[in-house]
CSV table of C-alpha atoms in Angstrom, one decimal:
chain,number,residue,atom,x,y,z
A,181,MET,CA,105.5,108.9,60.0
A,182,THR,CA,106.4,110.8,56.8
A,183,ASP,CA,107.6,108.0,54.6
A,184,SER,CA,104.9,105.4,53.8
A,185,THR,CA,107.6,102.8,53.1
A,186,ARG,CA,109.4,103.2,56.4
A,187,ALA,CA,108.7,101.1,59.5
A,188,PRO,CA,106.4,103.3,61.6
A,189,GLU,CA,107.8,104.7,64.9
A,190,ILE,CA,105.7,106.1,67.7
A,191,ARG,CA,106.7,107.8,70.9
A,192,THR,CA,104.7,106.3,73.9
A,193,SER,CA,104.8,107.4,77.5
A,194,SER,CA,107.5,104.7,78.2
A,195,GLY,CA,109.6,105.1,75.1
A,196,THR,CA,109.7,104.9,71.3
A,197,VAL,CA,108.4,101.8,69.5
A,198,ARG,CA,108.9,100.6,66.0
A,199,GLY,CA,106.2,98.5,64.3
A,200,ARG,CA,105.8,97.5,60.8
A,201,LEU,CA,103.5,98.1,57.8
A,202,GLU,CA,101.2,95.2,56.9
A,203,ASP,CA,98.9,95.6,53.9
A,204,GLY,CA,98.4,99.3,54.4
A,205,LEU,CA,98.1,99.2,58.2
A,206,ALA,CA,100.7,100.2,60.8
A,207,VAL,CA,100.9,97.3,63.3
A,208,PHE,CA,102.6,97.3,66.7
A,209,ARG,CA,102.9,94.2,68.9
A,210,GLY,CA,104.2,93.4,72.3
A,211,ILE,CA,104.3,97.0,73.8
A,212,PRO,CA,104.6,96.8,77.6
A,213,TYR,CA,101.8,98.5,79.5
A,214,ALA,CA,103.0,97.3,82.9
A,215,GLN,CA,106.1,95.7,84.5
A,216,PRO,CA,106.4,91.9,84.6
A,217,PRO,CA,104.2,90.8,87.6
A,218,VAL,CA,106.8,88.5,89.1
A,219,GLY,CA,109.4,88.7,91.9
A,220,PRO,CA,108.5,91.4,94.3
A,221,LEU,CA,105.5,92.3,92.1
A,222,HIS,CA,104.1,88.7,92.1
A,223,LEU,CA,100.4,88.6,93.0
A,224,GLY,CA,100.4,92.4,93.3
A,225,PRO,CA,98.6,95.1,91.3
A,226,PRO,CA,100.0,96.1,87.9
A,227,VAL,CA,102.8,98.7,88.0
A,228,PRO,CA,103.4,101.0,85.0
A,229,ALA,CA,106.0,99.8,82.5
A,230,THR,CA,109.6,100.9,83.0
A,231,GLU,CA,110.8,103.5,80.6
A,232,TRP,CA,113.4,102.6,78.0
A,233,SER,CA,115.8,104.5,75.8
A,234,GLY,CA,116.3,104.2,72.1
A,235,VAL,CA,113.8,102.4,69.9
A,236,ARG,CA,112.1,99.2,71.0
A,237,GLU,CA,111.1,96.8,68.3
A,238,ALA,CA,107.3,96.1,68.5
A,239,VAL,CA,106.8,93.4,65.8
A,240,ALA,CA,106.1,90.3,67.9
A,241,PHE,CA,103.4,89.5,70.4
A,242,GLY,CA,104.5,89.4,74.0
A,243,PRO,CA,104.6,86.1,75.8
A,244,THR,CA,101.4,84.5,77.2
A,245,PRO,CA,100.7,84.5,80.9
A,246,PRO,CA,100.6,81.1,82.5
A,247,GLN,CA,97.7,79.1,80.9
A,248,SER,CA,95.7,76.4,82.4
A,249,LEU,CA,96.5,73.0,80.8
A,250,ALA,CA,93.6,71.2,82.6
A,251,LEU,CA,91.0,72.3,80.1
A,252,GLY,CA,92.8,70.8,77.1
A,253,PHE,CA,92.6,74.0,75.1
A,254,GLY,CA,93.7,77.6,75.2
A,255,SER,CA,93.8,80.8,73.1
A,256,GLY,CA,97.6,80.9,72.9
A,257,PRO,CA,100.6,78.7,73.3
A,258,ASP,CA,102.0,78.1,76.7
A,259,ASN,CA,105.0,80.4,77.4
A,260,ALA,CA,107.8,77.9,76.7
A,261,GLY,CA,110.5,80.5,76.6
A,262,GLY,CA,110.1,81.4,80.3
A,263,ARG,CA,109.7,85.2,79.7
A,264,ASP,CA,107.6,87.0,82.2
A,265,ASP,CA,106.8,90.3,80.4
A,266,TRP,CA,103.2,89.1,79.8
A,267,LEU,CA,101.5,92.5,80.2
A,268,THR,CA,101.6,93.9,76.7
A,269,VAL,CA,99.3,95.6,74.2
A,270,ASN,CA,99.1,95.4,70.4
A,271,VAL,CA,97.8,98.1,68.1
A,272,TRP,CA,96.5,98.1,64.5
A,273,THR,CA,96.0,101.5,63.0
A,274,PRO,CA,95.2,102.8,59.5
A,275,ASP,CA,96.5,106.3,60.2
A,276,PRO,CA,99.2,106.6,62.9
A,277,GLY,CA,99.4,110.1,64.2
A,278,GLY,CA,96.4,111.1,62.1
A,279,ALA,CA,92.7,111.6,62.3
A,280,ARG,CA,91.6,110.7,65.9
A,281,LEU,CA,89.8,107.6,64.8
A,282,PRO,CA,87.4,105.6,67.1
A,283,VAL,CA,89.2,103.0,69.2
A,284,LEU,CA,88.1,99.3,69.8
A,285,VAL,CA,89.8,97.6,72.8
A,286,TRP,CA,89.4,93.8,72.9
A,287,ILE,CA,89.3,91.7,76.1
A,288,HIS,CA,89.7,88.0,75.3
A,289,GLY,CA,87.7,85.2,76.8
A,290,GLY,CA,88.8,81.8,78.1
A,291,ALA,CA,86.8,80.7,81.1
A,292,TYR,CA,89.0,83.1,83.2
A,293,LEU,CA,91.6,80.3,82.9
A,294,VAL,CA,93.2,80.7,79.5
A,295,GLY,CA,93.6,83.2,76.7
A,296,SER,CA,96.0,85.6,75.2
A,297,ALA,CA,96.0,88.3,72.6
A,298,ASP,CA,98.1,86.4,70.1
A,299,ALA,CA,95.3,84.1,69.0
A,300,PRO,CA,95.0,84.3,65.2
A,301,GLY,CA,91.2,84.9,65.5
A,302,TYR,CA,91.9,88.2,67.3
A,303,ASP,CA,93.8,89.8,64.5
A,304,GLY,CA,92.6,93.4,64.3
A,305,ALA,CA,93.4,94.1,60.7
A,306,SER,CA,89.8,93.7,59.3
A,307,LEU,CA,88.3,96.0,62.0
A,308,ALA,CA,91.1,98.5,61.5
A,309,ARG,CA,90.3,98.7,57.8
A,310,ARG,CA,86.8,99.9,58.8
A,311,GLY,CA,88.4,103.1,60.1
A,312,THR,CA,89.1,102.2,63.7
A,313,VAL,CA,92.2,101.8,65.8
A,314,VAL,CA,92.2,98.3,67.3
A,315,VAL,CA,93.9,97.4,70.6
A,316,THR,CA,94.3,93.9,72.1
A,317,PHE,CA,96.3,93.0,75.2
A,318,ASN,CA,97.3,90.2,77.6
A,319,HIS,CA,96.2,90.1,81.2
A,320,ARG,CA,96.7,87.6,84.0
A,321,VAL,CA,94.3,84.6,84.1
A,322,GLY,CA,93.6,81.7,86.4
A,323,ALA,CA,95.2,81.9,89.9
A,324,GLU,CA,97.5,84.7,88.8
A,325,GLY,CA,94.6,86.9,87.8
A,326,TYR,CA,91.7,85.8,90.0
A,327,GLY,CA,93.0,83.7,92.8
A,328,HIS,CA,91.7,85.1,96.1
A,329,PHE,CA,94.5,85.0,98.7
A,330,GLU,CA,94.8,86.7,102.1
A,331,GLY,CA,96.8,89.9,101.8
A,332,ALA,CA,96.8,89.9,98.0
A,333,VAL,CA,95.0,92.6,96.1
A,334,PRO,CA,91.8,90.9,94.7
A,335,ASN,CA,90.8,90.8,91.0
A,336,ARG,CA,94.3,91.4,89.7
A,337,ALA,CA,93.1,90.5,86.1
A,338,LEU,CA,90.6,93.4,86.3
A,339,LEU,CA,93.3,95.7,87.5
A,340,ASP,CA,95.5,94.6,84.6
A,341,GLN,CA,92.6,95.6,82.3
A,342,VAL,CA,92.3,99.0,83.9
A,343,ALA,CA,96.1,99.5,83.4
A,344,ALA,CA,95.8,98.6,79.7
A,345,LEU,CA,92.9,101.0,79.3
A,346,THR,CA,94.9,103.7,81.1
A,347,TRP,CA,97.7,103.1,78.6
A,348,VAL,CA,95.2,103.5,75.8
A,349,ARG,CA,94.0,106.8,77.3
A,350,ASP,CA,97.5,108.1,77.6
A,351,ASN,CA,99.0,106.9,74.3
A,352,ILE,CA,96.4,106.1,71.7
A,353,ALA,CA,96.3,109.6,70.1
A,354,ALA,CA,99.9,109.0,68.9
A,355,PHE,CA,98.6,106.0,67.0
A,356,GLY,CA,95.8,107.9,65.4
A,357,GLY,CA,93.1,107.0,67.9
A,358,ASP,CA,90.7,109.3,69.8
A,359,PRO,CA,91.0,108.8,73.5
A,360,ASP,CA,87.5,110.3,73.9
A,361,ARG,CA,86.0,107.6,71.7
A,362,VAL,CA,87.2,104.3,73.3
A,363,THR,CA,84.9,101.2,73.0
A,364,VAL,CA,85.8,98.2,75.1
A,365,PHE,CA,84.5,94.9,73.7
A,366,GLY,CA,84.9,91.3,74.9
A,367,GLU,CA,83.4,87.8,74.7
A,368,SER,CA,82.7,85.1,77.3
A,369,ALA,CA,85.1,85.8,80.2
A,370,GLY,CA,86.0,89.0,78.3
A,371,ALA,CA,82.4,90.0,78.4
A,372,GLY,CA,82.3,89.3,82.1
A,373,ALA,CA,85.3,91.6,82.5
A,374,VAL,CA,83.4,94.3,80.5
A,375,ALA,CA,80.5,93.9,82.8
A,376,ALA,CA,82.8,94.3,85.8
A,377,LEU,CA,84.6,97.3,84.4
A,378,LEU,CA,81.2,99.0,84.0
A,379,THR,CA,80.8,98.9,87.8
A,380,MET,CA,84.4,99.8,88.9
A,381,ASP,CA,85.4,103.3,90.1
A,382,ARG,CA,88.9,102.7,88.8
A,383,ALA,CA,87.7,102.2,85.3
A,384,GLU,CA,85.4,105.2,85.2
A,385,GLY,CA,86.2,107.5,82.2
A,386,LEU,CA,88.6,105.1,80.6
A,387,PHE,CA,86.0,104.0,78.0
A,388,HIS,CA,82.8,105.5,76.6
A,389,ARG,CA,81.0,102.6,74.9
A,390,ALA,CA,81.0,98.9,75.6
A,391,VAL,CA,80.1,95.6,73.8
A,392,ALA,CA,79.6,92.5,75.9
A,393,GLN,CA,79.3,89.3,73.9
A,394,SER,CA,77.9,86.3,75.8
A,395,VAL,CA,78.3,87.5,79.4
A,396,PRO,CA,78.8,84.7,81.9
A,397,GLY,CA,76.8,84.9,85.2
A,398,THR,CA,79.6,83.7,87.4
A,399,PHE,CA,80.8,86.2,89.9
A,400,PHE,CA,82.0,84.9,93.3
A,401,SER,CA,81.6,86.0,96.9
A,402,PRO,CA,84.8,86.5,98.9
A,403,ALA,CA,84.0,83.4,101.0
A,404,LEU,CA,83.7,81.1,97.9
A,405,ALA,CA,86.8,82.6,96.2
A,406,ALA,CA,88.8,82.3,99.4
A,407,ASP,CA,87.8,78.7,99.8
A,408,ILE,CA,88.9,77.9,96.3
A,409,GLY,CA,92.1,79.8,96.8
A,410,ALA,CA,92.9,77.9,100.0
A,411,THR,CA,92.3,74.6,98.2
A,412,VAL,CA,94.8,75.7,95.5
A,413,ALA,CA,97.3,76.6,98.2
A,414,THR,CA,96.8,73.3,99.9
A,415,GLU,CA,98.1,71.6,96.7
A,416,LEU,CA,101.4,73.4,97.4
A,417,GLY,CA,101.4,72.6,101.1
A,418,LEU,CA,101.2,76.3,101.8
A,419,PRO,CA,98.8,78.7,103.5
A,420,ALA,CA,96.7,80.8,101.1
A,421,THR,CA,98.4,84.1,102.0
A,422,LEU,CA,100.4,86.6,99.9
A,423,ASP,CA,103.5,86.1,102.0
A,424,ALA,CA,103.4,82.3,101.4
A,425,LEU,CA,102.4,82.3,97.7
A,426,ALA,CA,104.3,85.3,96.3
A,427,PRO,CA,107.6,83.4,96.2
A,428,VAL,CA,106.0,80.5,94.4
A,429,PRO,CA,106.9,80.4,90.7
A,430,PRO,CA,103.8,81.4,88.6
A,431,VAL,CA,103.9,78.1,86.6
A,432,ALA,CA,103.9,76.2,89.9
A,433,LEU,CA,100.9,78.2,91.1
A,434,ARG,CA,99.2,77.4,87.7
A,435,ASP,CA,99.9,73.7,88.2
A,436,ALA,CA,98.4,73.7,91.7
A,437,ALA,CA,95.3,75.3,90.3
A,438,ASP,CA,95.2,72.8,87.5
A,439,ALA,CA,95.3,70.0,90.1
A,440,VAL,CA,92.1,71.5,91.5
A,441,VAL,CA,90.5,71.9,88.1
A,442,ARG,CA,91.1,68.2,87.2
A,443,THR,CA,89.2,67.0,90.3
A,444,ILE,CA,86.8,70.0,90.7
A,445,THR,CA,83.6,68.0,90.8
A,446,ARG,CA,84.6,66.5,94.1
A,447,TYR,CA,84.0,69.9,95.6
A,448,GLY,CA,80.4,70.1,94.4
A,449,ALA,CA,79.0,70.0,97.9
A,450,ARG,CA,81.1,73.0,98.8
A,451,TRP,CA,81.2,75.2,95.7
A,452,GLY,CA,78.0,74.2,94.0
A,453,ARG,CA,77.5,75.3,90.5
A,454,ALA,CA,81.0,76.6,90.2
A,455,ALA,CA,82.4,73.1,90.7
A,456,HIS,CA,79.8,71.3,88.6
A,457,ALA,CA,80.5,73.8,85.7
A,458,HIS,CA,84.3,73.4,86.1
A,459,LEU,CA,84.8,77.1,86.8
A,460,PRO,CA,87.2,77.7,89.7
A,461,PHE,CA,87.9,81.3,89.0
A,462,SER,CA,85.7,84.4,88.3
A,463,PRO,CA,85.7,88.0,89.3
A,464,VAL,CA,85.2,88.4,93.0
A,465,ILE,CA,82.7,90.9,94.6
A,466,ASP,CA,85.3,92.0,97.1
A,467,GLY,CA,83.8,95.4,98.0
A,468,GLU,CA,87.1,97.1,97.1
A,469,VAL,CA,88.1,96.6,93.4
A,470,LEU,CA,84.6,95.3,92.5
A,471,PRO,CA,82.0,96.8,94.8
A,472,CYS,CA,78.9,94.8,93.8
A,473,SER,CA,77.6,92.6,91.0
A,474,PRO,CA,77.2,94.2,87.5
A,475,TRP,CA,73.5,93.5,87.4
A,476,GLU,CA,72.9,95.3,90.7
A,477,ALA,CA,75.2,98.2,89.8
A,478,LEU,CA,73.7,98.8,86.4
A,479,ARG,CA,70.1,98.6,87.6
A,480,ALA,CA,71.0,101.3,90.1
A,481,GLY,CA,72.3,103.6,87.3
A,482,ARG,CA,76.0,102.8,87.3
A,483,GLY,CA,77.4,102.9,83.8
A,484,ALA,CA,74.4,104.7,82.4
A,485,ASP,CA,76.7,107.1,80.7
A,486,VAL,CA,78.3,104.3,78.7
A,487,ASP,CA,76.4,103.1,75.7
A,488,LEU,CA,76.2,99.3,75.7
A,489,ILE,CA,75.7,96.5,73.1
A,490,VAL,CA,75.0,93.2,74.9
A,491,GLY,CA,73.9,89.8,73.4
A,492,HIS,CA,74.5,86.1,73.1
A,493,ASN,CA,74.4,83.2,70.6
A,494,ARG,CA,71.3,81.0,70.4
A,495,ASP,CA,73.1,77.7,71.0
A,496,GLU,CA,75.8,78.7,73.4
A,497,ALA,CA,76.4,75.3,75.2
A,498,ARG,CA,76.3,73.3,72.0
A,499,LEU,CA,80.1,73.9,71.6
A,500,PHE,CA,80.8,72.1,74.8
A,501,THR,CA,78.4,69.3,74.1
A,502,VAL,CA,79.9,68.6,70.7
A,503,MET,CA,83.5,69.0,71.7
A,504,GLY,CA,82.9,66.7,74.7
A,505,GLY,CA,81.6,64.0,72.3
A,506,ARG,CA,78.1,64.1,74.0
A,507,PHE,CA,76.0,65.5,71.1
A,508,GLY,CA,72.9,63.3,70.8
A,509,LYS,CA,74.2,61.1,73.6
A,510,VAL,CA,73.0,62.8,76.8
A,511,THR,CA,70.8,60.5,78.8
A,512,GLU,CA,67.6,61.3,80.5
A,513,GLU,CA,69.2,60.9,83.8
A,514,GLU,CA,72.1,63.3,82.9
A,515,ALA,CA,69.6,65.9,81.7
A,516,ALA,CA,67.6,65.6,84.9
A,517,VAL,CA,70.7,66.1,87.0
A,518,THR,CA,71.7,69.2,84.9
A,519,LEU,CA,68.2,70.7,85.2
A,520,ALA,CA,68.1,70.1,89.0
A,521,ARG,CA,71.5,71.8,89.4
A,522,PHE,CA,71.2,74.8,87.0
A,523,ALA,CA,67.5,75.6,86.4
A,524,PRO,CA,66.3,78.5,88.6
A,525,GLY,CA,64.1,78.1,91.6
A,526,ALA,CA,62.1,75.1,92.8
A,527,ASP,CA,60.1,74.9,89.6
A,528,GLY,CA,62.7,75.7,87.0
A,529,ALA,CA,63.3,72.1,85.9
A,530,ALA,CA,59.6,71.5,85.4
A,531,ALA,CA,59.3,74.8,83.6
A,532,TYR,CA,61.9,73.8,81.0
A,533,ARG,CA,60.1,70.5,80.4
A,534,THR,CA,56.7,72.3,80.1
A,535,SER,CA,58.1,74.9,77.7
A,536,HIS,CA,59.9,72.3,75.5
A,537,PRO,CA,57.8,69.2,75.7
A,538,ALA,CA,59.3,67.6,72.6
A,539,ALA,CA,62.9,68.3,73.6
A,540,ASP,CA,65.3,65.3,73.8
A,541,PRO,CA,67.8,65.1,76.7
A,542,THR,CA,70.6,66.7,74.8
A,543,THR,CA,68.5,69.7,73.8
A,544,LEU,CA,67.2,70.1,77.4
A,545,GLN,CA,70.7,70.1,78.8
A,546,ASP,CA,72.0,72.5,76.2
A,547,LEU,CA,69.1,74.8,76.8
A,548,VAL,CA,69.5,75.1,80.6
A,549,MET,CA,73.3,75.4,80.4
A,550,SER,CA,73.1,78.0,77.6
A,551,ASP,CA,70.7,80.0,79.7
A,552,TRP,CA,72.5,79.7,83.0
A,553,LEU,CA,76.0,80.4,81.6
A,554,PHE,CA,75.4,83.1,79.0
A,555,ARG,CA,72.0,83.8,77.6
A,556,MET,CA,70.1,84.9,80.7
A,557,PRO,CA,73.1,86.8,82.3
A,558,SER,CA,73.4,88.7,79.0
A,559,LEU,CA,69.7,89.4,78.8
A,560,HIS,CA,69.5,90.5,82.4
A,561,LEU,CA,72.5,92.8,81.9
A,562,ALA,CA,70.7,94.5,79.0
A,563,GLU,CA,67.6,94.9,81.1
A,564,ALA,CA,69.6,96.3,84.1
A,565,HIS,CA,71.4,98.8,81.9
A,566,ALA,CA,68.2,100.0,80.3
A,567,ALA,CA,66.4,100.2,83.6
A,568,GLY,CA,69.3,102.2,85.0
A,569,GLY,CA,68.9,104.8,82.3
A,570,GLY,CA,71.5,103.6,79.8
A,571,THR,CA,71.4,103.5,76.1
A,572,THR,CA,71.2,99.8,75.4
A,573,TYR,CA,71.3,97.6,72.3
A,574,ALA,CA,70.6,93.8,72.4
A,575,TYR,CA,71.3,91.1,69.9
A,576,GLU,CA,71.2,87.3,69.4
A,577,LEU,CA,73.2,85.4,66.8
A,578,THR,CA,71.1,82.6,65.3
A,579,TRP,CA,73.0,81.8,62.1
A,580,PRO,CA,74.4,78.2,62.6
A,581,ALA,CA,78.0,77.3,61.9
A,582,PRO,CA,78.0,75.2,58.7
A,583,ALA,CA,80.9,72.9,59.7
A,584,MET,CA,80.4,69.5,61.3
A,585,GLY,CA,77.2,69.0,59.4
A,586,GLY,CA,75.6,71.9,61.3
A,587,ALA,CA,75.9,70.2,64.7
A,588,LEU,CA,77.4,73.2,66.4
A,589,GLY,CA,74.5,75.5,65.6
A,590,ALA,CA,74.9,79.1,66.7
A,591,CYS,CA,77.4,78.0,69.3
A,592,HIS,CA,79.5,79.8,71.9
A,593,GLY,CA,82.4,81.7,70.3
A,594,LEU,CA,80.9,81.8,66.8
A,595,ASP,CA,80.5,85.5,67.0
A,596,VAL,CA,84.2,86.2,67.5
A,597,PRO,CA,85.5,85.4,64.0
A,598,LEU,CA,82.4,87.0,62.5
A,599,VAL,CA,83.1,90.3,64.3
A,600,PHE,CA,86.8,90.2,63.7
A,601,GLY,CA,86.5,89.0,60.1
A,602,THR,CA,88.9,86.1,60.8
A,603,LEU,CA,86.8,83.3,59.2
A,604,ARG,CA,89.9,81.5,57.9
A,605,GLU,CA,92.1,82.0,61.0
A,606,GLY,CA,92.3,80.2,64.4
A,607,PHE,CA,89.1,78.2,65.0
A,608,GLY,CA,87.5,79.6,61.8
A,609,PRO,CA,87.9,76.4,59.7
A,610,MET,CA,86.4,74.4,62.5
A,611,LEU,CA,83.3,76.6,62.4
A,612,PHE,CA,83.0,77.5,58.7
A,613,GLY,CA,85.0,74.9,56.8
A,614,GLU,CA,88.0,75.5,54.8
A,615,GLU,CA,86.2,77.9,52.5
A,616,PRO,CA,83.6,80.0,54.4
A,617,PRO,CA,80.3,80.3,52.5
A,618,ALA,CA,79.0,83.6,51.1
A,619,GLU,CA,76.5,83.8,54.0
A,620,ALA,CA,79.3,83.8,56.5
A,621,GLU,CA,81.2,86.5,54.7
A,622,ALA,CA,78.0,88.7,54.5
A,623,LEU,CA,77.2,88.2,58.1
A,624,SER,CA,80.7,88.9,59.1
A,625,ASP,CA,80.6,92.2,57.2
A,626,ALA,CA,77.3,93.1,58.9
A,627,MET,CA,78.6,92.4,62.4
A,628,GLY,CA,82.0,94.0,61.9
A,629,ARG,CA,80.2,97.1,60.4
A,630,ALA,CA,77.8,97.3,63.3
A,631,TRP,CA,80.5,97.1,65.9
A,632,SER,CA,82.7,99.7,64.1
A,633,ASP,CA,79.7,102.1,63.6
A,634,PHE,CA,78.9,101.8,67.2
A,635,ALA,CA,82.5,102.7,68.2
A,636,ALA,CA,82.4,105.6,65.8
A,637,HIS,CA,79.1,107.3,66.7
A,638,GLY,CA,77.1,105.1,69.1
A,639,ASP,CA,74.6,103.7,66.7
A,640,PRO,CA,75.0,100.0,65.6
A,641,GLY,CA,72.1,100.3,63.1
A,642,TRP,CA,69.1,98.9,65.0
A,643,ALA,CA,66.6,100.1,67.6
A,644,ARG,CA,67.4,100.4,71.3
A,645,TYR,CA,66.4,97.7,73.8
A,646,GLY,CA,63.7,98.7,76.3
A,647,ALA,CA,61.5,96.8,78.8
A,648,ALA,CA,58.3,97.3,76.7
A,649,GLU,CA,59.2,96.1,73.2
A,650,ARG,CA,62.5,94.3,74.0
A,651,LEU,CA,63.7,95.0,70.5
A,652,THR,CA,66.7,92.8,69.6
A,653,ARG,CA,68.9,92.5,66.5
A,654,ILE,CA,68.8,88.9,65.2
A,655,PHE,CA,71.9,88.1,63.3
A,656,ALA,CA,70.6,85.5,60.9
A,657,ALA,CA,71.5,85.0,57.2
A,658,GLU,CA,69.5,88.1,56.7
A,659,PRO,CA,69.7,90.2,59.9
A,660,PHE,CA,66.5,91.8,61.2
A,661,THR,CA,65.1,93.4,64.4
A,662,ALA,CA,62.3,91.8,66.4
A,663,PRO,CA,61.3,91.3,70.1
A,664,TYR,CA,63.7,89.2,72.1
A,665,PRO,CA,63.2,85.7,70.7
A,666,GLU,CA,63.9,83.4,73.7
A,667,GLU,CA,60.7,84.2,75.4
A,668,SER,CA,60.2,80.9,77.3
A,669,SER,CA,63.7,81.2,78.8
A,670,ARG,CA,63.1,84.9,79.7
A,671,LEU,CA,59.9,84.0,81.6
A,672,ILE,CA,61.6,81.1,83.4
A,673,TRP,CA,64.4,83.4,84.6
A,674,ALA,CA,62.3,86.6,85.0
A,675,GLU,CA,62.5,86.6,88.8
A,676,GLN,CA,66.0,85.3,89.1
A,677,GLY,CA,69.0,87.6,89.7
A,678,PHE,CA,72.6,86.8,89.3
A,679,ALA,CA,73.9,87.4,92.8
A,680,PRO,CA,77.4,86.5,93.7
A,681,MET,CA,77.9,82.7,94.0
A,682,GLU,CA,78.4,81.6,97.6
A,683,LEU,CA,80.1,78.9,99.5
A,684,ALA,CA,77.5,76.2,100.4
A,685,PRO,CA,75.6,77.1,103.5
A,686,GLY,CA,77.0,75.4,106.6
A,687,THR,CA,80.3,74.7,105.0
A,688,GLU,CA,83.3,75.2,107.2
A,689,PRO,CA,85.8,77.2,105.1
A,690,VAL,CA,89.3,75.9,104.4
A,691,PRO,CA,91.5,78.2,106.6
A,692,ALA,CA,93.8,80.6,104.7
A,693,SER,CA,96.6,79.9,107.1
């Protein structure tokens, strides 16, 4: 690009794209990295994008993959236009064709059911202005991405992510990025994907550093995933096989999965915690795409050559309690049931009560759900990576969201706008109010700078995590480094691993066909 006033054009491996200039950045949206996964490619692995001639306009986000409607929320609008070219990437760069800048590749969250790269909170401009090239992308979610069906390649969403990272490796230099300095970062389900990618042969060498924000501990065994897949297929009156389901329109498959989501607690005796937590899809430890759980793999030394930041927010589950209208209303009976289901081991429920004798039922329920879903999986991932010889950095976000009278605390998802610098976009006003306070701006600057510095040279600005001192960056109003702060939870979960979740013992599986 020679003329700073011209719309920027870049030649990619599939063809030339034309983006646009936005406040000093060159921005490209909706570039295909794979062919639409429909028709003969439905429920198959991603296939590289078809080449095009001429110049392709890259100024609008690609359409969203089918989104679950059963949760009542999502990261992007449902695809009302019916387009099926979901698998696209977006790039923000301060210097296209220039100085081989560090690259940050974002994997969105959304309970493995929803999410897309066009969410306003994922705008890459602020991070790009810190001297990075930022990439976001869509991948298949729900039954399209994680449904486990006989004859279908498993973990298609993870393969989409590998395809997007392959596109980055092959093309990012033309956008001013350094293909040898790629950092993948993600939150919630996106952090679970980061953990999975660290273990996958197919992802090896595609990224060099990783950031996992609030890692969920839900990885499924093939038996559990197949039983859920067969239940989804039953909603369509079909066997759970590739031959039967490939001709089904993706939206119809989504609707069948949503029918299961809406009544998922009825399957509690079969699917256990997955049903009680309303989580029908997760990465599957299939032995092929995903050979074993991330905690097992990292402890054995897998991913030791990839530097890792991993952490969580202090009050992860508070978001779901508040949004569900249950803040301060959880009964003693409800808390007891939650503790019995989700606390570890035979003595876990008693250990929580002993460690928090003054906690009310809402606090107890939030504690155990925060620990089971995100806090302890994240801590254990840090410990496994460090034990396997990796360079590991840990953090906890403790600064509470000021909106709603502070009821949200340092809730799940609060870290995302802070890292991206999108305090006024998307869910930002719900968390920070219409005008974010100065503390939020300062903390956002600190987190964005740490992530960008880590991508640039591997040092986020605090001490490494190790088993002896457990040094952790605490993102409070004034960030500081201290030993890991959630000691009572760490001790309760110290002997508990995060093995693949199984179909209940003695359960007769739903036949695939």
